[in-house]
mmCIF file of C-alpha atoms in Angstrom:
data_model
loop_
_atom_site.group_PDB
_atom_site.id
_atom_site.type_symbol
_atom_site.label_atom_id
_atom_site.label_comp_id
_atom_site.label_asym_id
_atom_site.label_seq_id
_atom_site.Cartn_x
_atom_site.Cartn_y
_atom_site.Cartn_z
ATOM 1 C CA UNK A 3 -53.934 -32.525 -58.516
ATOM 2 C CA UNK A 4 -57.030 -30.407 -58.013
ATOM 3 C CA UNK A 5 -57.075 -29.639 -61.735
ATOM 4 C CA UNK A 6 -56.779 -33.298 -62.548
ATOM 5 C CA UNK A 7 -59.567 -34.159 -60.103
ATOM 6 C CA UNK A 8 -61.920 -31.498 -61.408
ATOM 7 C CA UNK A 9 -61.373 -32.225 -65.119
ATOM 8 C CA UNK A 10 -60.686 -35.926 -65.119
ATOM 9 C CA UNK A 11 -57.538 -35.262 -67.125
ATOM 10 C CA UNK A 12 -54.393 -37.310 -66.886
ATOM 11 C CA UNK A 13 -51.444 -35.750 -65.065
ATOM 12 C CA UNK A 14 -49.475 -35.131 -68.231
ATOM 13 C CA UNK A 15 -52.355 -33.463 -70.030
ATOM 14 C CA UNK A 16 -52.987 -31.098 -67.164
ATOM 15 C CA UNK A 17 -49.293 -30.413 -66.695
ATOM 16 C CA UNK A 18 -48.757 -29.566 -70.323
ATOM 17 C CA UNK A 19 -51.452 -26.934 -70.263
ATOM 18 C CA UNK A 20 -50.418 -25.481 -66.923
ATOM 19 C CA UNK A 21 -46.708 -25.272 -67.720
ATOM 20 C CA UNK A 22 -47.058 -24.014 -71.274
ATOM 21 C CA UNK A 23 -50.138 -21.858 -70.992
ATOM 22 C CA UNK A 24 -51.242 -23.367 -74.291
ATOM 23 C CA UNK A 25 -54.792 -24.711 -74.241
ATOM 24 C CA UNK A 26 -55.071 -28.253 -75.563
ATOM 25 C CA UNK A 27 -57.496 -31.020 -74.944
ATOM 26 C CA UNK A 28 -58.369 -30.312 -71.320
ATOM 27 C CA UNK A 29 -62.065 -30.399 -70.661
ATOM 28 C CA UNK A 30 -62.193 -26.862 -69.320
ATOM 29 C CA UNK A 31 -64.620 -24.472 -70.920
ATOM 30 C CA UNK A 32 -63.048 -21.237 -72.141
ATOM 31 C CA UNK A 33 -59.563 -22.435 -71.198
ATOM 32 C CA UNK A 34 -58.010 -20.374 -73.969
ATOM 33 C CA UNK A 35 -59.530 -17.145 -72.686
ATOM 34 C CA UNK A 36 -58.751 -17.966 -69.067
ATOM 35 C CA UNK A 37 -55.131 -18.833 -69.756
ATOM 36 C CA UNK A 38 -54.737 -15.735 -71.867
ATOM 37 C CA UNK A 39 -56.147 -13.591 -69.068
ATOM 38 C CA UNK A 40 -53.762 -15.087 -66.525
ATOM 39 C CA UNK A 41 -50.710 -14.792 -68.740
ATOM 40 C CA UNK A 42 -51.420 -11.292 -69.948
ATOM 41 C CA UNK A 43 -52.245 -9.925 -66.518
ATOM 42 C CA UNK A 44 -49.541 -11.788 -64.616
ATOM 43 C CA UNK A 45 -47.160 -8.923 -64.321
ATOM 44 C CA UNK A 46 -48.375 -6.004 -66.390
ATOM 45 C CA UNK A 47 -49.635 -2.826 -64.831
ATOM 46 C CA UNK A 48 -50.522 -1.282 -68.182
ATOM 47 C CA UNK A 49 -54.127 -0.153 -67.806
ATOM 48 C CA UNK A 50 -54.977 -0.507 -71.477
ATOM 49 C CA UNK A 51 -53.628 -4.052 -71.654
ATOM 50 C CA UNK A 52 -55.520 -4.992 -68.509
ATOM 51 C CA UNK A 53 -58.715 -3.455 -69.822
ATOM 52 C CA UNK A 54 -58.406 -5.365 -73.092
ATOM 53 C CA UNK A 55 -57.793 -8.581 -71.153
ATOM 54 C CA UNK A 56 -60.890 -7.987 -69.028
ATOM 55 C CA UNK A 57 -62.951 -7.217 -72.064
ATOM 56 C CA UNK A 58 -61.838 -10.364 -73.896
ATOM 57 C CA UNK A 59 -62.532 -12.588 -70.932
ATOM 58 C CA UNK A 60 -65.826 -10.900 -70.185
ATOM 59 C CA UNK A 61 -67.001 -11.613 -73.727
ATOM 60 C CA UNK A 62 -66.421 -15.301 -73.047
ATOM 61 C CA UNK A 63 -67.561 -15.729 -69.447
ATOM 62 C CA UNK A 64 -69.266 -12.517 -68.363
ATOM 63 C CA UNK A 65 -68.244 -9.910 -65.822
ATOM 64 C CA UNK A 66 -68.948 -12.131 -62.805
ATOM 65 C CA UNK A 67 -66.558 -14.668 -64.293
ATOM 66 C CA UNK A 68 -63.905 -11.987 -64.731
ATOM 67 C CA UNK A 69 -64.279 -11.055 -61.073
ATOM 68 C CA UNK A 70 -63.921 -14.675 -60.001
ATOM 69 C CA UNK A 71 -60.901 -15.161 -62.234
ATOM 70 C CA UNK A 72 -59.254 -12.029 -60.898
ATOM 71 C CA UNK A 73 -59.838 -13.208 -57.332
ATOM 72 C CA UNK A 74 -58.261 -16.609 -58.029
ATOM 73 C CA UNK A 75 -55.231 -15.046 -59.694
ATOM 74 C CA UNK A 76 -54.876 -12.650 -56.789
ATOM 75 C CA UNK A 77 -55.248 -15.374 -54.172
ATOM 76 C CA UNK A 78 -52.510 -17.454 -55.725
ATOM 77 C CA UNK A 79 -50.176 -14.493 -55.980
ATOM 78 C CA UNK A 80 -50.420 -14.582 -52.195
ATOM 79 C CA UNK A 81 -50.325 -18.349 -51.693
ATOM 80 C CA UNK A 82 -47.218 -18.786 -53.824
ATOM 81 C CA UNK A 83 -45.313 -16.062 -52.010
ATOM 82 C CA UNK A 84 -46.292 -17.400 -48.623
ATOM 83 C CA UNK A 85 -45.312 -20.949 -49.528
ATOM 84 C CA UNK A 86 -41.994 -19.993 -51.075
ATOM 85 C CA UNK A 87 -40.973 -17.608 -48.297
ATOM 86 C CA UNK A 88 -41.719 -20.083 -45.505
ATOM 87 C CA UNK A 89 -40.147 -23.092 -47.204
ATOM 88 C CA UNK A 90 -43.504 -24.828 -47.126
ATOM 89 C CA UNK A 91 -43.308 -28.502 -48.043
ATOM 90 C CA UNK A 92 -45.968 -31.062 -48.694
ATOM 91 C CA UNK A 93 -46.752 -33.347 -45.796
ATOM 92 C CA UNK A 94 -45.739 -36.982 -46.029
ATOM 93 C CA UNK A 95 -49.044 -38.086 -47.500
ATOM 94 C CA UNK A 96 -48.993 -35.514 -50.293
ATOM 95 C CA UNK A 97 -45.285 -36.194 -50.914
ATOM 96 C CA UNK A 98 -46.128 -39.831 -51.579
ATOM 97 C CA UNK A 99 -49.116 -38.936 -53.771
ATOM 98 C CA UNK A 100 -47.091 -36.600 -55.954
ATOM 99 C CA UNK A 101 -43.736 -38.379 -56.086
ATOM 100 C CA UNK A 102 -44.194 -39.719 -59.595
ATOM 101 C CA UNK A 103 -45.413 -36.398 -60.859
ATOM 102 C CA UNK A 104 -42.495 -34.518 -59.332
ATOM 103 C CA UNK A 105 -40.015 -36.942 -60.800
ATOM 104 C CA UNK A 106 -41.483 -36.528 -64.284
ATOM 105 C CA UNK A 107 -41.315 -32.771 -63.911
ATOM 106 C CA UNK A 108 -37.767 -32.894 -62.577
ATOM 107 C CA UNK A 109 -38.881 -30.786 -59.636
ATOM 108 C CA UNK A 110 -36.718 -32.726 -57.192
ATOM 109 C CA UNK A 111 -33.650 -30.981 -58.476
ATOM 110 C CA UNK A 112 -35.118 -27.929 -56.757
ATOM 111 C CA UNK A 113 -35.693 -29.831 -53.534
ATOM 112 C CA UNK A 114 -34.648 -28.473 -50.178
ATOM 113 C CA UNK A 115 -31.091 -29.682 -50.607
ATOM 114 C CA UNK A 116 -30.618 -27.381 -53.563
ATOM 115 C CA UNK A 117 -32.722 -24.590 -52.024
ATOM 116 C CA UNK A 118 -30.316 -24.642 -49.107
ATOM 117 C CA UNK A 119 -27.928 -22.485 -51.180
ATOM 118 C CA UNK B 3 -58.158 4.457 -70.855
ATOM 119 C CA UNK B 4 -61.385 2.901 -69.703
ATOM 120 C CA UNK B 5 -61.616 1.879 -66.113
ATOM 121 C CA UNK B 6 -64.160 -0.392 -64.514
ATOM 122 C CA UNK B 7 -67.542 1.280 -64.734
ATOM 123 C CA UNK B 8 -69.541 2.091 -61.618
ATOM 124 C CA UNK B 9 -72.120 -0.463 -62.724
ATOM 125 C CA UNK B 10 -69.461 -3.127 -62.995
ATOM 126 C CA UNK B 11 -68.083 -2.203 -59.606
ATOM 127 C CA UNK B 12 -71.494 -2.924 -58.161
ATOM 128 C CA UNK B 13 -71.177 -6.416 -59.574
ATOM 129 C CA UNK B 14 -68.055 -7.212 -57.606
ATOM 130 C CA UNK B 15 -68.873 -9.837 -55.052
ATOM 131 C CA UNK B 16 -69.616 -8.248 -51.743
ATOM 132 C CA UNK B 17 -67.468 -10.773 -49.903
ATOM 133 C CA UNK B 18 -64.428 -9.701 -51.926
ATOM 134 C CA UNK B 19 -64.977 -6.058 -51.066
ATOM 135 C CA UNK B 20 -65.456 -7.039 -47.426
ATOM 136 C CA UNK B 21 -62.246 -9.066 -47.305
ATOM 137 C CA UNK B 22 -60.364 -6.068 -48.655
ATOM 138 C CA UNK B 23 -61.760 -3.834 -45.948
ATOM 139 C CA UNK B 24 -61.196 -6.356 -43.190
ATOM 140 C CA UNK B 25 -57.670 -7.244 -44.216
ATOM 141 C CA UNK B 26 -56.522 -3.637 -44.370
ATOM 142 C CA UNK B 27 -57.992 -3.020 -40.958
ATOM 143 C CA UNK B 28 -56.083 -6.046 -39.675
ATOM 144 C CA UNK B 29 -52.831 -4.798 -41.185
ATOM 145 C CA UNK B 30 -53.255 -1.413 -39.515
ATOM 146 C CA UNK B 31 -53.632 -2.946 -36.066
ATOM 147 C CA UNK B 32 -50.701 -3.760 -33.804
ATOM 148 C CA UNK B 33 -49.647 -7.269 -34.649
ATOM 149 C CA UNK B 34 -48.096 -10.021 -32.630
ATOM 150 C CA UNK B 35 -44.518 -8.897 -33.235
ATOM 151 C CA UNK B 36 -44.724 -5.652 -35.214
ATOM 152 C CA UNK B 37 -46.496 -2.385 -34.482
ATOM 153 C CA UNK B 38 -49.278 -1.016 -36.639
ATOM 154 C CA UNK B 39 -46.856 1.581 -37.978
ATOM 155 C CA UNK B 40 -44.381 -1.109 -38.990
ATOM 156 C CA UNK B 41 -47.063 -3.267 -40.568
ATOM 157 C CA UNK B 42 -48.443 -0.443 -42.663
ATOM 158 C CA UNK B 43 -44.880 0.503 -43.588
ATOM 159 C CA UNK B 44 -44.379 -3.059 -44.832
ATOM 160 C CA UNK B 45 -47.503 -2.741 -46.948
ATOM 161 C CA UNK B 46 -46.211 0.527 -48.371
ATOM 162 C CA UNK B 47 -42.890 -1.132 -49.130
ATOM 163 C CA UNK B 48 -44.667 -3.981 -50.952
ATOM 164 C CA UNK B 49 -46.168 -1.408 -53.293
ATOM 165 C CA UNK B 50 -42.887 0.429 -53.644
ATOM 166 C CA UNK B 51 -40.930 -2.740 -54.470
ATOM 167 C CA UNK B 52 -42.366 -2.823 -57.961
ATOM 168 C CA UNK B 53 -40.345 0.297 -58.796
ATOM 169 C CA UNK B 54 -37.159 -0.801 -57.052
ATOM 170 C CA UNK B 55 -34.214 -0.769 -59.453
ATOM 171 C CA UNK B 56 -32.375 -3.483 -57.540
ATOM 172 C CA UNK B 57 -35.407 -5.758 -57.653
ATOM 173 C CA UNK B 58 -35.875 -5.096 -61.347
ATOM 174 C CA UNK B 59 -32.219 -5.889 -61.972
ATOM 175 C CA UNK B 60 -32.433 -9.087 -59.926
ATOM 176 C CA UNK B 61 -35.370 -10.347 -61.932
ATOM 177 C CA UNK B 62 -33.283 -10.093 -65.072
ATOM 178 C CA UNK B 63 -30.325 -12.179 -63.927
ATOM 179 C CA UNK B 64 -29.939 -15.894 -63.339
ATOM 180 C CA UNK B 65 -29.266 -15.531 -59.640
ATOM 181 C CA UNK B 66 -30.430 -12.716 -57.338
ATOM 182 C CA UNK B 67 -26.930 -12.587 -55.890
ATOM 183 C CA UNK B 68 -25.594 -11.338 -59.208
ATOM 184 C CA UNK B 69 -27.422 -8.040 -58.853
ATOM 185 C CA UNK B 70 -25.843 -5.866 -56.209
ATOM 186 C CA UNK B 71 -26.808 -2.623 -54.636
ATOM 187 C CA UNK B 72 -29.326 -1.150 -52.282
ATOM 188 C CA UNK B 73 -33.055 -1.241 -52.550
ATOM 189 C CA UNK B 74 -35.001 1.846 -53.457
ATOM 190 C CA UNK B 75 -36.955 2.012 -50.228
ATOM 191 C CA UNK B 76 -39.226 4.355 -48.356
ATOM 192 C CA UNK B 77 -36.741 4.461 -45.458
ATOM 193 C CA UNK B 78 -39.349 3.593 -42.852
ATOM 194 C CA UNK B 79 -38.029 0.127 -42.023
ATOM 195 C CA UNK B 80 -34.630 -1.435 -41.299
ATOM 196 C CA UNK B 81 -32.738 -2.554 -44.393
ATOM 197 C CA UNK B 82 -33.090 -6.225 -43.453
ATOM 198 C CA UNK B 83 -36.874 -5.898 -43.413
ATOM 199 C CA UNK B 84 -36.901 -3.936 -46.654
ATOM 200 C CA UNK B 85 -34.922 -6.706 -48.333
ATOM 201 C CA UNK B 86 -37.340 -9.305 -46.966
ATOM 202 C CA UNK B 87 -40.356 -7.379 -48.215
ATOM 203 C CA UNK B 88 -38.886 -6.682 -51.638
ATOM 204 C CA UNK B 89 -37.702 -10.247 -52.224
ATOM 205 C CA UNK B 90 -40.962 -11.853 -51.228
ATOM 206 C CA UNK B 91 -42.973 -9.303 -53.173
ATOM 207 C CA UNK B 92 -40.958 -9.483 -56.386
ATOM 208 C CA UNK B 93 -38.918 -12.704 -56.483
ATOM 209 C CA UNK B 94 -40.266 -15.229 -54.001
ATOM 210 C CA UNK B 95 -39.737 -18.177 -56.321
ATOM 211 C CA UNK B 96 -35.989 -17.998 -55.780
ATOM 212 C CA UNK B 97 -36.012 -17.600 -52.022
ATOM 213 C CA UNK B 98 -33.968 -20.308 -50.314
ATOM 214 C CA UNK B 99 -33.476 -21.516 -46.798
ATOM 215 C CA UNK B 100 -30.240 -19.529 -46.730
ATOM 216 C CA UNK B 101 -32.189 -16.319 -47.319
ATOM 217 C CA UNK B 102 -34.377 -17.124 -44.333
ATOM 218 C CA UNK B 103 -31.395 -17.982 -42.139
ATOM 219 C CA UNK B 104 -29.608 -14.795 -43.179
ATOM 220 C CA UNK B 105 -32.579 -12.814 -41.967
ATOM 221 C CA UNK B 106 -32.411 -14.541 -38.600
ATOM 222 C CA UNK B 107 -28.693 -13.807 -38.330
ATOM 223 C CA UNK B 108 -29.403 -10.193 -39.210
ATOM 224 C CA UNK B 109 -31.644 -9.878 -36.170
ATOM 225 C CA UNK B 110 -35.182 -10.691 -37.290
ATOM 226 C CA UNK B 111 -36.794 -13.419 -35.208
ATOM 227 C CA UNK B 112 -38.519 -16.363 -36.839
ATOM 228 C CA UNK B 113 -41.890 -15.043 -35.690
ATOM 229 C CA UNK B 114 -41.203 -11.539 -36.997
ATOM 230 C CA UNK B 115 -40.232 -13.104 -40.306
ATOM 231 C CA UNK B 116 -43.476 -15.069 -40.460
ATOM 232 C CA UNK B 117 -45.594 -12.041 -39.602
ATOM 233 C CA UNK B 118 -43.867 -9.965 -42.256
ATOM 234 C CA UNK B 119 -44.353 -12.705 -44.864
ATOM 235 C CA UNK B 120 -48.005 -12.872 -43.896
ATOM 236 C CA UNK B 121 -48.496 -9.164 -44.429
ATOM 237 C CA UNK B 122 -46.818 -9.258 -47.822
ATOM 238 C CA UNK B 123 -48.886 -12.303 -48.767
ATOM 239 C CA UNK B 124 -52.068 -10.452 -47.834
ATOM 240 C CA UNK B 125 -51.243 -7.138 -49.514
ATOM 241 C CA UNK B 126 -50.218 -8.595 -52.868
ATOM 242 C CA UNK B 127 -53.564 -10.356 -53.460
ATOM 243 C CA UNK B 128 -55.585 -7.281 -52.515
ATOM 244 C CA UNK B 129 -53.630 -5.030 -54.849
ATOM 245 C CA UNK B 130 -53.561 -7.655 -57.581
ATOM 246 C CA UNK B 131 -57.330 -8.070 -57.454
ATOM 247 C CA UNK B 132 -57.864 -4.318 -57.636
ATOM 248 C CA UNK B 133 -55.508 -4.075 -60.603
ATOM 249 C CA UNK B 134 -57.162 -6.905 -62.478
ATOM 250 C CA UNK B 135 -60.725 -5.612 -62.099
ATOM 251 C CA UNK B 136 -59.780 -2.013 -62.811
ATOM 252 C CA UNK B 137 -60.195 -0.594 -59.343
ATOM 253 C CA UNK B 138 -57.745 1.700 -57.637
ATOM 254 C CA UNK B 139 -55.894 -0.075 -54.818
ATOM 255 C CA UNK B 140 -57.215 0.709 -51.386
ATOM 256 C CA UNK B 141 -55.394 3.576 -49.719
ATOM 257 C CA UNK B 142 -52.971 2.579 -47.004
ATOM 258 C CA UNK B 143 -54.770 2.624 -43.681
ATOM 259 C CA UNK B 144 -53.864 4.810 -40.745
ATOM 260 C CA UNK B 145 -51.908 2.646 -38.301
ATOM 261 C CA UNK B 146 -53.562 1.913 -34.991
ATOM 262 C CA UNK B 147 -51.558 2.722 -31.861
ATOM 263 C CA UNK B 148 -50.524 0.069 -29.412
ATOM 264 C CA UNK B 149 -47.836 -2.463 -28.679
ATOM 265 C CA UNK B 150 -47.452 -5.848 -30.318
ATOM 266 C CA UNK B 151 -48.890 -8.701 -28.271
ATOM 267 C CA UNK B 152 -45.651 -10.695 -28.273
ATOM 268 C CA UNK B 153 -47.286 -14.058 -27.701
ATOM 269 C CA UNK B 154 -45.594 -17.135 -29.113
ATOM 270 C CA UNK B 155 -47.747 -20.263 -29.411
ATOM 271 C CA UNK B 156 -46.587 -23.304 -27.478
ATOM 272 C CA UNK B 157 -45.546 -26.366 -29.376
ATOM 273 C CA UNK B 158 -44.107 -24.713 -32.474
ATOM 274 C CA UNK B 159 -41.510 -26.934 -34.105
ATOM 275 C CA UNK B 160 -39.610 -27.057 -37.355
ATOM 276 C CA UNK B 161 -41.501 -29.709 -39.269
ATOM 277 C CA UNK B 162 -42.285 -29.410 -42.951
ATOM 278 C CA UNK B 163 -41.166 -25.822 -43.501
ATOM 279 C CA UNK B 164 -38.117 -23.710 -42.728
ATOM 280 C CA UNK B 165 -40.051 -21.734 -40.177
ATOM 281 C CA UNK B 166 -41.426 -23.371 -37.025
ATOM 282 C CA UNK B 167 -45.075 -24.303 -37.230
ATOM 283 C CA UNK B 168 -47.597 -25.578 -34.715
ATOM 284 C CA UNK B 169 -48.787 -29.121 -35.336
ATOM 285 C CA UNK B 170 -52.519 -29.709 -34.882
ATOM 286 C CA UNK B 171 -52.040 -31.802 -31.765
ATOM 287 C CA UNK B 172 -50.260 -28.907 -30.055
ATOM 288 C CA UNK B 173 -52.637 -26.156 -31.151
ATOM 289 C CA UNK B 174 -54.588 -24.246 -28.536
ATOM 290 C CA UNK B 175 -57.258 -21.575 -28.499
ATOM 291 C CA UNK B 176 -57.898 -19.725 -31.742
ATOM 292 C CA UNK B 177 -55.322 -21.813 -33.597
ATOM 293 C CA UNK B 178 -56.977 -25.075 -32.569
ATOM 294 C CA UNK B 179 -60.306 -23.691 -33.708
ATOM 295 C CA UNK B 180 -58.711 -22.570 -36.966
ATOM 296 C CA UNK B 181 -57.298 -26.031 -37.653
ATOM 297 C CA UNK B 182 -60.608 -27.629 -36.871
ATOM 298 C CA UNK B 183 -61.112 -31.361 -36.738
ATOM 299 C CA UNK B 184 -59.552 -32.143 -40.092
ATOM 300 C CA UNK B 185 -55.981 -32.513 -41.181
ATOM 301 C CA UNK B 186 -54.088 -29.245 -41.108
ATOM 302 C CA UNK B 187 -52.115 -29.337 -44.334
ATOM 303 C CA UNK B 188 -48.857 -27.601 -44.976
ATOM 304 C CA UNK B 189 -50.418 -24.416 -46.324
ATOM 305 C CA UNK B 190 -52.761 -24.097 -43.369
ATOM 306 C CA UNK B 191 -49.847 -24.598 -40.945
ATOM 307 C CA UNK B 192 -47.271 -22.430 -42.683
ATOM 308 C CA UNK B 193 -47.995 -19.196 -40.796
ATOM 309 C CA UNK B 194 -49.099 -20.846 -37.524
ATOM 310 C CA UNK B 195 -46.113 -19.475 -35.610
ATOM 311 C CA UNK B 196 -48.179 -16.277 -35.628
ATOM 312 C CA UNK B 197 -51.754 -17.574 -35.290
ATOM 313 C CA UNK B 198 -53.459 -14.237 -35.896
ATOM 314 C CA UNK B 199 -51.734 -14.004 -39.276
ATOM 315 C CA UNK B 200 -52.431 -17.613 -40.205
ATOM 316 C CA UNK B 201 -56.105 -16.971 -39.562
ATOM 317 C CA UNK B 202 -56.201 -13.620 -41.374
ATOM 318 C CA UNK B 203 -54.366 -14.991 -44.396
ATOM 319 C CA UNK B 204 -56.524 -18.076 -44.644
ATOM 320 C CA UNK B 205 -59.740 -16.133 -44.150
ATOM 321 C CA UNK B 206 -58.820 -13.972 -47.098
ATOM 322 C CA UNK B 207 -57.867 -17.001 -49.142
ATOM 323 C CA UNK B 208 -61.143 -18.747 -48.365
ATOM 324 C CA UNK B 209 -63.035 -15.876 -49.962
ATOM 325 C CA UNK B 210 -60.757 -15.248 -52.927
ATOM 326 C CA UNK B 211 -60.164 -18.915 -53.714
ATOM 327 C CA UNK B 212 -61.912 -21.713 -51.808
ATOM 328 C CA UNK B 213 -62.400 -22.729 -48.224
ATOM 329 C CA UNK B 214 -61.010 -26.035 -47.008
ATOM 330 C CA UNK B 215 -64.447 -27.600 -47.166
ATOM 331 C CA UNK B 216 -65.020 -26.372 -50.702
ATOM 332 C CA UNK B 217 -61.619 -27.654 -51.777
ATOM 333 C CA UNK B 218 -62.578 -31.136 -50.722
ATOM 334 C CA UNK B 219 -65.522 -31.112 -53.091
ATOM 335 C CA UNK B 220 -64.295 -31.160 -56.733
ATOM 336 C CA UNK B 221 -67.838 -30.684 -57.982
ATOM 337 C CA UNK B 222 -68.577 -27.547 -55.956
ATOM 338 C CA UNK B 223 -69.528 -24.669 -58.259
ATOM 339 C CA UNK B 224 -71.571 -21.849 -56.704
ATOM 340 C CA UNK B 225 -69.434 -19.273 -58.481
ATOM 341 C CA UNK B 226 -69.458 -17.877 -61.989
ATOM 342 C CA UNK B 227 -66.485 -20.156 -62.728
ATOM 343 C CA UNK B 228 -66.585 -23.931 -62.622
ATOM 344 C CA UNK B 229 -64.264 -25.810 -60.337
ATOM 345 C CA UNK B 230 -62.098 -26.909 -63.219
ATOM 346 C CA UNK B 231 -61.768 -23.321 -64.428
ATOM 347 C CA UNK B 232 -60.788 -22.227 -60.932
ATOM 348 C CA UNK B 233 -58.111 -24.905 -60.702
ATOM 349 C CA UNK B 234 -56.763 -24.123 -64.152
ATOM 350 C CA UNK B 235 -56.230 -20.512 -63.165
ATOM 351 C CA UNK B 236 -54.696 -21.478 -59.816
ATOM 352 C CA UNK B 237 -52.268 -23.913 -61.395
ATOM 353 C CA UNK B 238 -51.202 -21.515 -64.130
ATOM 354 C CA UNK B 239 -50.499 -18.695 -61.670
ATOM 355 C CA UNK B 240 -48.445 -21.079 -59.560
ATOM 356 C CA UNK B 241 -46.465 -22.163 -62.601
ATOM 357 C CA UNK B 242 -45.811 -18.588 -63.690
ATOM 358 C CA UNK B 243 -44.595 -17.755 -60.181
ATOM 359 C CA UNK B 244 -42.367 -20.849 -60.246
ATOM 360 C CA UNK B 245 -43.749 -21.793 -56.873
ATOM 361 C CA UNK B 246 -41.853 -24.781 -55.545
ATOM 362 C CA UNK B 247 -44.764 -25.972 -53.433
#
């Protein structure tokens, strides 16, 4: 939702990019380099791969941008773990706002009833 | 191998370096339900989990239950806590309510669970940031002596999460101040059973990502990245982690 709000993109456009990691028509400058950085660095600890990823991104957005990107990635590595481990759910208002989106994604099959197992 | 140069290290935002220092100091202190020794041991176990053969095996099968065995641990914490730390650190996307309830049956209280999750959720971002910018992770701090405070906030109820949380109308003291006048969303409430951890976690998140006020302003861009770039990164990380929320 925040991506949609900040880019003016439709839900499906934003979703496609986020779920696939493939940059398309989203109005986000340097989306290819940013997505590549996130995907490459997601789980690797290989110093040479990480250095190459930093270098590529830095060429596009500068070192300050790399630092910001790294901080966002890091923050969400924490947010996602916290949310998943506590069984965090959207409040009623956000549930209503995102119902259509969740249905299109098929996320409801992973709702609490199935996560009870 | 080329690491981040000293000149580049100088260009790391001061607030990010400060949040690293502050968060490690917080972890080393006696918590609400765990001692400083236990909290630092959890942090050590978070780092160790990456090398755990059981965790590696679990990540490669359809269901975590299909991989059996014991964790490769540092033997400083009870097995139930080690399993909690390793699962949240390496495979949180497949954690279910049953996992949480099993931990309670095994003797961890709901508040101990929340505090442990908070520590893991603080350590992972700090180490991830260091890794991504080419810095060495901060050394584990020396634990501070002292007993846990053992204070449970009034009004905690099971609401929108598996763990009890404190609704805004029931919040008191530091938690009420933390919630502020606005709506306390699910993320802000998730760790509220242990207010000190909710505050520490969110404080870190405000610096690394955005504060609540900044989030409400889609056009806010006083960083090197635009808001849309920030949200693209955030959404992609969440997708890769298969975060249900």
